[in-house]
RNA sequence: GGAGGGAUGGGAGAGCGGCUAAAUCCAUCAGACUGUAAAUCUGACGCCCUCAGGGCUACGCAGGUUCGAAUCCUGCUCCCUCCA
C-alpha cells in the first residue's frame, strides 16, 4: 500500500462536497485526512435486512472514495441493535435473530457490499463481540451518561412526544448502543444518512466522555425511491436492489419521476457539475435520454456493460416500440394445467381467466376477468375479449406491459 | 393505583342498526395519451360461479340482542394516552 499522502484539492472537493449533507466538523475532517495514517471509517449494518439497494450505494461510494485514499472501513454488524429497530423506521416489534441467521444474512450482505466497497480495506465486526459481555452494570453506566431531555430533542422522538404517540424505552437504547460501537472500535469517522445525524452525534459525544478523540460525523442525503418522494427502502417497496436483474434495474430507473434524475446522477455517478446542470435543464427527449444513460451506467456497475446495453435496447424494443422482447419466457401447457380445456393438432382451447392464473399473470380468476374486460390481454398482438379462446401453439400472450409468455406444448 | 381512548380492506382513515364489499386519500394494476415502467387523464381494485345476474366470506376474538350488526350488549385478547 502506498504511503498515505494528503489528497489533492480536487479529490478533497469530490469527497467533501459531492453527495454530502453535512460533515461535522468539516475543518477537522480535512485535517485528519492530512495526518498521513489510515482513518477508521465506521458504518453500521442491520443484519435483519441484508438486501442492499441504491439508497445504500450513496454511502458506499463515499466509503470507497476514502478507501482508495488508503483508509480503512470497519463495518459494524448490528446484531444487537437489530433487535431494537431504529426509531426512524416504523415501530414494529422485532424478533431476535438467531446467530445462524445473522451470519447468513451478513454473508449475503457482504456479497453485495463488495460490489462497491474494497474488501481488502474492510473489516467486519459483530456488536456481540462487546455487547455479548455486557453486564447490567455496564448498561447502567452507559445510560447514566445521557438524559432523556437530550434524547427528546431528536426530531423523531420530539414529534412523537408532541403527538402523544408511543416511544419505547428500548428505542432510547438504540443510539446508545450505536454510540458505544464507536467507542469499541475507536472510530474516526462515522457515516450515515441525514436521518442518522442524532445517533452519530451521540457517538461523538460518548467518545469524548470516555476520553477518546470524538469521531467526525459524516451524513449524506437520502436517496428518494422509485416513487420519487419517500426515501428508498425495502419496506416501502420503492427500492432498486443491487441484485435486481439488468432488465428490472433499468426498468425501475426508467420509472423514476423525471424530477429526481438529476439527484440520482449527483448521488450515484461521477458526472461533472457542468453535466449535472445540463441534466437539470434538459427537456423533452433529451430528458429521457439522460434517464436511459443513467440506467445504463447503473446497470453496468452492478452487472456488465454488455448487459447494460442490452437492457436499454430491450427496453426501447418492448416499451417504446411495443414489440415482443427478444426472449420471451415460455409456458408449457398440457391438459394437466387448470384452464386448458383441450389440445388440438395446432391449437388449444382454453378458459382464459383460469389459464392466466395458472400462468401467474393474475392472482385470481376475478382479477383475470377484469384484465380481459379492461382490454389488457393480447394474444399475438390482438386484443382478447372472450373468456373461451382457441390459441395456436407458439402464440405470445401478453397481459399489460409487464407480463408476457409464449405458449408451447409441454408434457 | 386511577381516568380515558382505540383495534376497519396493502397502508392511512371514515362509517356508528338496513341504501355498506364498506367513503376518501396513498399504494397497486390496467387503458388512453406520450418522450419512458416519467407526467397527465380515465378506469379497476375480496373470492367463486352456468356472469348485463347470482352466491360466499370480510370490519381484533367468542358469544348475545335484532327480521337485519362493522355499527347495540356481554366477556376475552391486544394496543395507546393522560394523571399518580
CSV table of C-alpha atoms in Angstrom, one decimal, chain A:
chain,number,residue,atom,x,y,z
A,1,UNK,CA,0.0,0.0,0.0
A,2,UNK,CA,1.5,3.4,-1.0
A,3,UNK,CA,2.1,5.7,1.9
A,4,UNK,CA,-0.9,7.9,2.6
A,5,UNK,CA,-0.4,11.3,1.2
A,6,UNK,CA,-2.8,14.2,1.7
A,7,UNK,CA,-5.4,14.2,-1.0
A,8,UNK,CA,-5.1,16.9,-3.7
A,9,UNK,CA,-7.7,19.6,-3.7
A,10,UNK,CA,-9.8,18.1,-6.4
A,11,UNK,CA,-10.1,14.8,-4.6
A,12,UNK,CA,-10.9,16.5,-1.4
A,13,UNK,CA,-13.6,18.5,-3.0
A,14,UNK,CA,-15.1,15.4,-4.5
A,15,UNK,CA,-15.2,13.7,-1.2
A,16,UNK,CA,-16.4,16.6,0.9
A,17,UNK,CA,-18.8,18.3,-1.4
A,18,UNK,CA,-20.4,15.9,-3.8
A,19,UNK,CA,-23.3,14.0,-2.4
A,20,UNK,CA,-22.7,15.2,1.1
A,21,UNK,CA,-25.2,16.6,3.5
A,22,UNK,CA,-23.1,17.6,6.4
A,23,UNK,CA,-19.6,17.0,7.8
A,24,UNK,CA,-19.2,17.8,11.5
A,25,UNK,CA,-16.8,19.5,12.0
A,26,UNK,CA,-15.7,19.9,8.4
A,27,UNK,CA,-12.4,21.5,9.1
A,28,UNK,CA,-11.4,18.7,11.4
A,29,UNK,CA,-12.2,16.1,8.8
A,30,UNK,CA,-9.9,17.8,6.3
A,31,UNK,CA,-7.2,18.0,8.9
A,32,UNK,CA,-7.5,14.3,9.8
A,33,UNK,CA,-7.1,13.4,6.2
A,34,UNK,CA,-3.8,15.2,6.2
A,35,UNK,CA,-2.5,13.1,9.2
A,36,UNK,CA,-1.0,10.5,7.0
A,37,UNK,CA,-2.3,7.5,8.7
A,38,UNK,CA,-5.3,5.4,7.9
A,39,UNK,CA,-8.5,6.6,9.4
A,40,UNK,CA,-11.1,4.2,10.8
A,41,UNK,CA,-14.3,4.7,8.9
A,42,UNK,CA,-17.3,3.3,10.6
A,43,UNK,CA,-20.5,2.2,9.0
A,44,UNK,CA,-23.3,0.2,10.6
A,45,UNK,CA,-25.4,-2.5,9.1
A,46,UNK,CA,-28.6,-4.1,10.2
A,47,UNK,CA,-28.4,-7.8,9.7
A,48,UNK,CA,-32.1,-8.3,9.7
A,49,UNK,CA,-32.2,-6.6,6.4
A,50,UNK,CA,-29.5,-8.0,4.2
A,51,UNK,CA,-30.7,-6.6,0.9
A,52,UNK,CA,-28.8,-3.6,-0.4
A,53,UNK,CA,-30.4,-1.1,-2.7
A,54,UNK,CA,-29.3,2.1,-4.4
A,55,UNK,CA,-30.1,4.1,-1.3
A,56,UNK,CA,-27.2,2.4,0.4
A,57,UNK,CA,-24.9,2.8,-2.5
A,58,UNK,CA,-24.7,6.6,-1.9
A,59,UNK,CA,-22.8,6.0,1.3
A,60,UNK,CA,-20.9,3.1,0.0
A,61,UNK,CA,-19.4,5.1,-2.8
A,62,UNK,CA,-18.3,7.7,-0.3
A,63,UNK,CA,-16.6,4.9,1.7
A,64,UNK,CA,-15.0,3.6,-1.5
A,65,UNK,CA,-13.5,7.0,-2.3
A,66,UNK,CA,-11.9,7.2,1.1
A,67,UNK,CA,-10.7,3.6,0.9
A,68,UNK,CA,-9.0,4.5,-2.3
A,69,UNK,CA,-7.0,7.0,-0.4
A,70,UNK,CA,-5.9,4.3,1.9
A,71,UNK,CA,-8.4,4.5,4.8
A,72,UNK,CA,-9.9,1.5,6.5
A,73,UNK,CA,-13.5,0.7,6.8
A,74,UNK,CA,-14.9,-1.1,9.8
A,75,UNK,CA,-18.3,-2.5,9.2
A,76,UNK,CA,-20.4,-3.0,12.3
A,77,UNK,CA,-22.8,-5.9,12.1
A,78,UNK,CA,-25.6,-4.7,14.3
A,79,UNK,CA,-26.7,-8.0,15.7
A,80,UNK,CA,-27.9,-6.2,18.9
A,81,UNK,CA,-29.3,-3.0,17.6
A,82,UNK,CA,-31.3,-5.0,15.0
A,83,UNK,CA,-33.4,-6.3,17.8
A,84,UNK,CA,-34.4,-2.9,18.8
A,85,UNK,CA,-35.2,-1.3,15.5
A,86,UNK,CA,-34.1,2.1,14.5
A,87,UNK,CA,-36.7,4.6,15.8
A,88,UNK,CA,-36.7,6.3,12.4
A,89,UNK,CA,-38.4,3.3,11.0
A,90,UNK,CA,-41.9,2.2,11.8
A,91,UNK,CA,-42.1,0.9,15.3
A,92,UNK,CA,-42.6,-2.7,14.8
A,93,UNK,CA,-41.6,-5.2,17.4
A,94,UNK,CA,-38.6,-7.1,16.3
A,95,UNK,CA,-37.9,-10.6,17.0
A,96,UNK,CA,-34.4,-11.7,17.9
A,97,UNK,CA,-32.4,-13.2,15.1
A,98,UNK,CA,-30.6,-16.4,15.8
A,99,UNK,CA,-26.8,-16.4,15.4
A,100,UNK,CA,-27.1,-18.5,12.3
A,101,UNK,CA,-29.5,-16.2,10.6
A,102,UNK,CA,-27.3,-13.2,11.4
A,103,UNK,CA,-24.3,-15.0,10.0
A,104,UNK,CA,-26.1,-16.0,6.8
A,105,UNK,CA,-27.5,-12.5,6.4
A,106,UNK,CA,-24.1,-11.0,6.9
A,107,UNK,CA,-22.7,-13.1,4.1
A,108,UNK,CA,-25.5,-12.1,1.8
A,109,UNK,CA,-24.9,-8.6,2.7
A,110,UNK,CA,-21.1,-8.8,2.1
A,111,UNK,CA,-21.6,-10.3,-1.3
A,112,UNK,CA,-23.5,-7.2,-2.4
A,113,UNK,CA,-21.5,-4.8,-0.3
A,114,UNK,CA,-18.2,-5.6,-2.0
A,115,UNK,CA,-19.6,-4.7,-5.4
A,116,UNK,CA,-18.9,-1.1,-4.3
A,117,UNK,CA,-16.6,-1.3,-1.3
A,118,UNK,CA,-13.0,-2.6,-1.4
A,119,UNK,CA,-12.8,-5.9,0.5
A,120,UNK,CA,-9.1,-5.6,1.1
A,121,UNK,CA,-9.6,-2.5,3.2
A,122,UNK,CA,-12.7,-3.6,5.1
A,123,UNK,CA,-13.1,-5.4,8.4
A,124,UNK,CA,-16.4,-6.6,9.6
A,125,UNK,CA,-17.0,-6.8,13.3
A,126,UNK,CA,-20.0,-8.0,15.3
A,127,UNK,CA,-21.6,-6.0,18.0
A,128,UNK,CA,-21.8,-9.1,20.1
A,129,UNK,CA,-18.0,-9.0,20.4
A,130,UNK,CA,-18.5,-6.4,23.0
A,131,UNK,CA,-22.2,-6.4,23.9
A,132,UNK,CA,-22.1,-10.1,24.4
A,133,UNK,CA,-20.0,-9.5,27.5
A,134,UNK,CA,-22.0,-6.5,28.7
A,135,UNK,CA,-23.5,-6.7,32.2
A,136,UNK,CA,-26.4,-4.8,33.7
A,137,UNK,CA,-23.8,-2.6,35.4
A,138,UNK,CA,-22.3,-1.7,32.1
A,139,UNK,CA,-25.7,-0.8,30.8
A,140,UNK,CA,-26.4,1.4,33.8
A,141,UNK,CA,-23.1,3.1,33.4
A,142,UNK,CA,-23.8,3.7,29.7
A,143,UNK,CA,-27.3,5.1,30.2
A,144,UNK,CA,-26.2,7.3,33.0
A,145,UNK,CA,-24.2,9.5,30.7
A,146,UNK,CA,-27.2,10.9,28.9
A,147,UNK,CA,-30.5,12.5,29.8
A,148,UNK,CA,-34.0,11.9,28.4
A,149,UNK,CA,-34.1,15.6,27.6
A,150,UNK,CA,-31.3,15.2,25.2
A,151,UNK,CA,-32.9,12.3,23.5
A,152,UNK,CA,-36.2,14.0,23.3
A,153,UNK,CA,-34.6,16.6,21.1
A,154,UNK,CA,-34.1,14.1,18.4
A,155,UNK,CA,-36.6,15.0,15.8
A,156,UNK,CA,-38.4,11.7,15.6
A,157,UNK,CA,-38.8,11.5,19.4
A,158,UNK,CA,-39.8,15.1,19.7
A,159,UNK,CA,-42.6,14.7,17.2
A,160,UNK,CA,-43.9,11.6,18.7
A,161,UNK,CA,-43.8,13.0,22.2
A,162,UNK,CA,-45.7,16.1,21.0
A,163,UNK,CA,-48.3,13.9,19.2
A,164,UNK,CA,-48.7,11.7,22.3
A,165,UNK,CA,-47.6,8.7,20.2
A,166,UNK,CA,-45.6,5.9,21.8
A,167,UNK,CA,-41.9,5.9,22.3
A,168,UNK,CA,-40.5,2.6,23.5
A,169,UNK,CA,-37.9,2.6,26.2
A,170,UNK,CA,-35.7,0.4,24.1
A,171,UNK,CA,-35.7,2.9,21.4
A,172,UNK,CA,-33.6,5.1,23.7
A,173,UNK,CA,-31.1,2.3,23.8
A,174,UNK,CA,-30.6,2.3,20.1
A,175,UNK,CA,-28.5,5.4,19.8
A,176,UNK,CA,-26.6,4.4,22.9
A,177,UNK,CA,-25.6,1.1,21.6
A,178,UNK,CA,-24.6,2.6,18.3
A,179,UNK,CA,-22.6,5.2,20.1
A,180,UNK,CA,-20.8,2.6,22.1
A,181,UNK,CA,-19.8,0.9,18.9
A,182,UNK,CA,-17.8,3.9,18.0
A,183,UNK,CA,-16.0,3.7,21.3
A,184,UNK,CA,-15.4,0.0,20.9
A,185,UNK,CA,-13.7,0.4,17.6
A,186,UNK,CA,-12.3,3.9,18.2
A,187,UNK,CA,-13.9,5.2,15.1
A,188,UNK,CA,-12.5,8.3,13.4
A,189,UNK,CA,-15.4,9.0,11.1
A,190,UNK,CA,-19.0,7.6,11.1
A,191,UNK,CA,-21.2,7.6,8.1
A,192,UNK,CA,-24.9,7.6,7.7
A,193,UNK,CA,-27.9,9.2,6.0
A,194,UNK,CA,-29.2,12.5,7.3
A,195,UNK,CA,-31.7,10.6,9.4
A,196,UNK,CA,-28.8,9.2,11.4
A,197,UNK,CA,-27.5,12.6,12.4
A,198,UNK,CA,-28.6,12.3,16.0
A,199,UNK,CA,-27.2,8.8,16.5
A,200,UNK,CA,-23.9,9.8,15.0
A,201,UNK,CA,-23.7,12.8,17.3
A,202,UNK,CA,-24.3,10.7,20.3
A,203,UNK,CA,-21.4,8.5,19.3
A,204,UNK,CA,-19.2,11.6,19.0
A,205,UNK,CA,-20.3,12.7,22.5
A,206,UNK,CA,-19.9,9.4,24.1
A,207,UNK,CA,-16.4,9.0,22.8
A,208,UNK,CA,-15.5,12.4,24.2
A,209,UNK,CA,-16.9,11.5,27.6
A,210,UNK,CA,-14.9,8.3,27.6
A,211,UNK,CA,-11.7,10.0,26.8
A,212,UNK,CA,-11.4,9.3,23.1
A,213,UNK,CA,-11.0,11.6,20.3
A,214,UNK,CA,-14.6,12.2,19.1
A,215,UNK,CA,-15.4,10.9,15.7
A,216,UNK,CA,-16.3,13.1,12.7
A,217,UNK,CA,-19.9,12.8,11.7
A,218,UNK,CA,-20.5,12.4,8.0
A,219,UNK,CA,-24.0,12.5,6.7
A,220,UNK,CA,-25.3,12.0,3.2
A,221,UNK,CA,-28.6,13.0,1.6
A,222,UNK,CA,-31.3,10.4,1.5
A,223,UNK,CA,-32.0,8.9,-1.9
A,224,UNK,CA,-35.7,9.0,-2.9
A,225,UNK,CA,-37.2,5.7,-4.0
A,226,UNK,CA,-38.9,4.9,-7.3
A,227,UNK,CA,-41.9,6.9,-6.2
A,228,UNK,CA,-39.6,10.0,-6.2
A,229,UNK,CA,-40.8,11.1,-2.9
A,230,UNK,CA,-40.2,8.8,0.0
A,231,UNK,CA,-36.8,7.5,1.0
A,232,UNK,CA,-35.8,4.4,-0.8
A,233,UNK,CA,-36.5,1.5,1.5
A,234,UNK,CA,-37.3,-2.1,1.3
A,235,UNK,CA,-40.4,-1.9,3.4
A,236,UNK,CA,-41.8,0.9,1.2
A,237,UNK,CA,-41.4,-1.3,-1.8
A,238,UNK,CA,-39.9,1.6,-3.8
A,239,UNK,CA,-36.3,0.3,-4.0
A,240,UNK,CA,-33.9,-0.7,-6.7
A,241,UNK,CA,-31.9,-3.6,-5.4
A,242,UNK,CA,-28.3,-4.1,-6.2
A,243,UNK,CA,-29.1,-7.6,-7.1
A,244,UNK,CA,-32.0,-6.8,-9.4
A,245,UNK,CA,-31.7,-8.2,-12.9
A,246,UNK,CA,-30.4,-5.8,-15.5
A,247,UNK,CA,-33.8,-5.6,-17.0
A,248,UNK,CA,-35.5,-4.7,-13.8
A,249,UNK,CA,-32.8,-2.3,-12.7
A,250,UNK,CA,-33.1,-0.5,-16.0
A,251,UNK,CA,-36.8,-0.5,-16.0
A,252,UNK,CA,-37.1,0.8,-12.5
A,253,UNK,CA,-34.8,3.6,-13.3
A,254,UNK,CA,-36.9,4.5,-16.3
A,255,UNK,CA,-39.9,4.5,-14.0
A,256,UNK,CA,-38.4,7.2,-11.8
A,257,UNK,CA,-40.2,10.5,-12.0
A,258,UNK,CA,-38.2,12.8,-14.2
A,259,UNK,CA,-37.7,15.3,-11.4
A,260,UNK,CA,-35.3,13.1,-9.5
A,261,UNK,CA,-32.9,12.2,-12.3
A,262,UNK,CA,-30.5,15.0,-11.5
A,263,UNK,CA,-30.3,13.9,-7.9
A,264,UNK,CA,-29.7,10.4,-8.9
A,265,UNK,CA,-26.8,11.5,-11.1
A,266,UNK,CA,-25.5,13.6,-8.3
A,267,UNK,CA,-25.6,10.9,-5.7
A,268,UNK,CA,-24.8,7.8,-7.7
A,269,UNK,CA,-22.4,8.8,-10.5
A,270,UNK,CA,-19.3,10.9,-11.1
A,271,UNK,CA,-20.9,13.2,-13.6
A,272,UNK,CA,-19.3,16.6,-13.5
A,273,UNK,CA,-21.1,19.6,-12.1
A,274,UNK,CA,-21.5,21.0,-15.6
A,275,UNK,CA,-23.1,17.8,-16.7
A,276,UNK,CA,-25.4,17.9,-13.7
A,277,UNK,CA,-26.6,21.3,-14.7
A,278,UNK,CA,-27.3,20.1,-18.2
A,279,UNK,CA,-29.3,17.3,-16.9
A,280,UNK,CA,-31.2,19.5,-14.6
A,281,UNK,CA,-32.1,21.8,-17.6
A,282,UNK,CA,-32.8,19.0,-20.2
A,283,UNK,CA,-36.2,18.9,-21.8
A,284,UNK,CA,-38.2,16.5,-23.9
A,285,UNK,CA,-36.4,13.6,-25.5
A,286,UNK,CA,-33.1,14.6,-24.1
A,287,UNK,CA,-34.5,14.1,-20.6
A,288,UNK,CA,-35.4,10.6,-21.5
A,289,UNK,CA,-32.0,10.0,-23.0
A,290,UNK,CA,-30.4,11.2,-19.7
A,291,UNK,CA,-32.6,8.8,-17.9
A,292,UNK,CA,-31.6,5.9,-20.2
A,293,UNK,CA,-27.9,6.7,-19.8
A,294,UNK,CA,-28.4,6.7,-16.0
A,295,UNK,CA,-30.0,3.3,-16.3
A,296,UNK,CA,-27.1,2.0,-18.4
A,297,UNK,CA,-24.5,3.4,-16.1
A,298,UNK,CA,-26.0,1.8,-13.0
A,299,UNK,CA,-26.7,-1.5,-14.7
A,300,UNK,CA,-23.2,-1.6,-15.9
A,301,UNK,CA,-21.8,-1.0,-12.5
A,302,UNK,CA,-23.6,-4.0,-10.9
A,303,UNK,CA,-23.6,-6.2,-14.0
A,304,UNK,CA,-21.7,-5.6,-17.2
A,305,UNK,CA,-21.6,-3.0,-20.0
A,306,UNK,CA,-22.9,-5.6,-22.4
A,307,UNK,CA,-25.9,-6.3,-20.2
A,308,UNK,CA,-26.5,-2.6,-19.7
A,309,UNK,CA,-26.6,-2.0,-23.5
A,310,UNK,CA,-28.9,-5.0,-23.9
A,311,UNK,CA,-31.2,-3.8,-21.1
A,312,UNK,CA,-31.5,-0.4,-22.9
A,313,UNK,CA,-32.1,-2.0,-26.3
A,314,UNK,CA,-34.7,-4.3,-24.8
A,315,UNK,CA,-36.5,-1.5,-23.0
A,316,UNK,CA,-36.7,0.5,-26.2
A,317,UNK,CA,-38.0,-2.5,-28.1
A,318,UNK,CA,-40.6,-3.6,-25.5
A,319,UNK,CA,-41.9,-0.4,-24.1
A,320,UNK,CA,-41.3,2.2,-26.8
A,321,UNK,CA,-41.8,0.1,-29.9
A,322,UNK,CA,-44.3,-2.1,-28.1
A,323,UNK,CA,-42.8,-5.2,-29.6
A,324,UNK,CA,-42.2,-8.5,-28.0
A,325,UNK,CA,-39.0,-8.9,-26.1
A,326,UNK,CA,-36.1,-10.6,-27.7
A,327,UNK,CA,-36.5,-13.5,-25.4
A,328,UNK,CA,-40.0,-14.5,-24.3
A,329,UNK,CA,-40.2,-16.9,-21.5
A,330,UNK,CA,-42.2,-20.0,-22.4
A,331,UNK,CA,-45.1,-21.5,-20.7
A,332,UNK,CA,-45.8,-25.1,-21.4
A,333,UNK,CA,-49.4,-26.1,-21.5
A,334,UNK,CA,-50.9,-29.6,-21.0
A,335,UNK,CA,-54.3,-30.9,-20.1
A,336,UNK,CA,-53.0,-31.0,-16.5
A,337,UNK,CA,-52.9,-27.3,-16.3
A,338,UNK,CA,-56.1,-25.7,-15.0
A,339,UNK,CA,-57.6,-23.6,-17.7
A,340,UNK,CA,-56.5,-25.8,-20.6
A,341,UNK,CA,-59.6,-27.4,-22.0
A,342,UNK,CA,-58.5,-29.5,-25.0
A,343,UNK,CA,-55.4,-29.8,-27.0
A,344,UNK,CA,-55.8,-30.0,-30.8
A,345,UNK,CA,-53.3,-30.5,-33.6
A,346,UNK,CA,-52.2,-26.9,-33.8
A,347,UNK,CA,-54.1,-25.1,-31.2
A,348,UNK,CA,-55.6,-25.4,-27.8
A,349,UNK,CA,-58.9,-24.3,-26.5
A,350,UNK,CA,-58.7,-22.7,-23.1
A,351,UNK,CA,-60.6,-21.0,-20.4
A,352,UNK,CA,-58.6,-17.8,-20.4
A,353,UNK,CA,-59.2,-16.4,-16.9
A,354,UNK,CA,-58.2,-19.7,-15.4
A,355,UNK,CA,-55.2,-20.2,-17.6
A,356,UNK,CA,-53.9,-16.7,-16.8
A,357,UNK,CA,-54.0,-17.7,-13.1
A,358,UNK,CA,-52.1,-20.9,-13.9
A,359,UNK,CA,-49.6,-18.8,-15.9
A,360,UNK,CA,-49.1,-16.5,-13.0
A,361,UNK,CA,-50.4,-13.4,-14.8
A,362,UNK,CA,-53.1,-12.8,-12.2
A,363,UNK,CA,-53.8,-13.9,-8.7
A,364,UNK,CA,-57.4,-14.9,-9.1
A,365,UNK,CA,-59.9,-15.5,-11.8
A,366,UNK,CA,-61.7,-12.4,-10.9
A,367,UNK,CA,-58.6,-10.5,-11.5
A,368,UNK,CA,-58.1,-12.2,-14.9
A,369,UNK,CA,-61.6,-11.3,-15.9
A,370,UNK,CA,-61.1,-7.7,-15.0
A,371,UNK,CA,-57.9,-7.7,-17.0
A,372,UNK,CA,-59.7,-9.1,-20.0
A,373,UNK,CA,-62.5,-6.6,-19.6
A,374,UNK,CA,-60.0,-3.8,-19.3
A,375,UNK,CA,-58.5,-4.7,-22.6
A,376,UNK,CA,-55.2,-5.6,-21.1
A,377,UNK,CA,-54.9,-9.1,-22.6
A,378,UNK,CA,-53.5,-9.7,-26.0
A,379,UNK,CA,-52.7,-12.8,-28.0
A,380,UNK,CA,-50.1,-12.2,-30.7
A,381,UNK,CA,-50.9,-8.6,-30.5
A,382,UNK,CA,-54.6,-9.0,-31.0
A,383,UNK,CA,-57.0,-8.0,-28.2
A,384,UNK,CA,-58.6,-10.8,-26.5
A,385,UNK,CA,-62.2,-10.3,-25.5
A,386,UNK,CA,-63.7,-13.8,-25.0
A,387,UNK,CA,-63.0,-15.9,-22.0
A,388,UNK,CA,-63.1,-19.1,-24.0
A,389,UNK,CA,-60.5,-19.0,-26.7
A,390,UNK,CA,-58.5,-21.0,-29.2
A,391,UNK,CA,-54.9,-20.3,-29.1
A,392,UNK,CA,-52.3,-21.6,-31.6
A,393,UNK,CA,-49.2,-23.1,-30.1
A,394,UNK,CA,-46.3,-20.7,-30.1
A,395,UNK,CA,-48.6,-17.7,-29.6
A,396,UNK,CA,-47.5,-14.9,-27.4
A,397,UNK,CA,-49.8,-14.0,-24.6
A,398,UNK,CA,-49.4,-10.6,-23.1
A,399,UNK,CA,-51.1,-9.1,-20.1
A,400,UNK,CA,-50.4,-5.4,-19.6
A,401,UNK,CA,-47.0,-4.2,-20.2
A,402,UNK,CA,-45.0,-6.5,-18.0
A,403,UNK,CA,-46.3,-9.9,-18.3
A,404,UNK,CA,-45.5,-11.8,-21.5
A,405,UNK,CA,-45.2,-15.6,-22.2
A,406,UNK,CA,-45.1,-17.8,-25.2
A,407,UNK,CA,-47.4,-20.8,-25.1
A,408,UNK,CA,-45.8,-24.1,-26.1
A,409,UNK,CA,-47.0,-27.7,-25.7
A,410,UNK,CA,-45.4,-29.5,-22.9
A,411,UNK,CA,-45.5,-32.9,-21.3
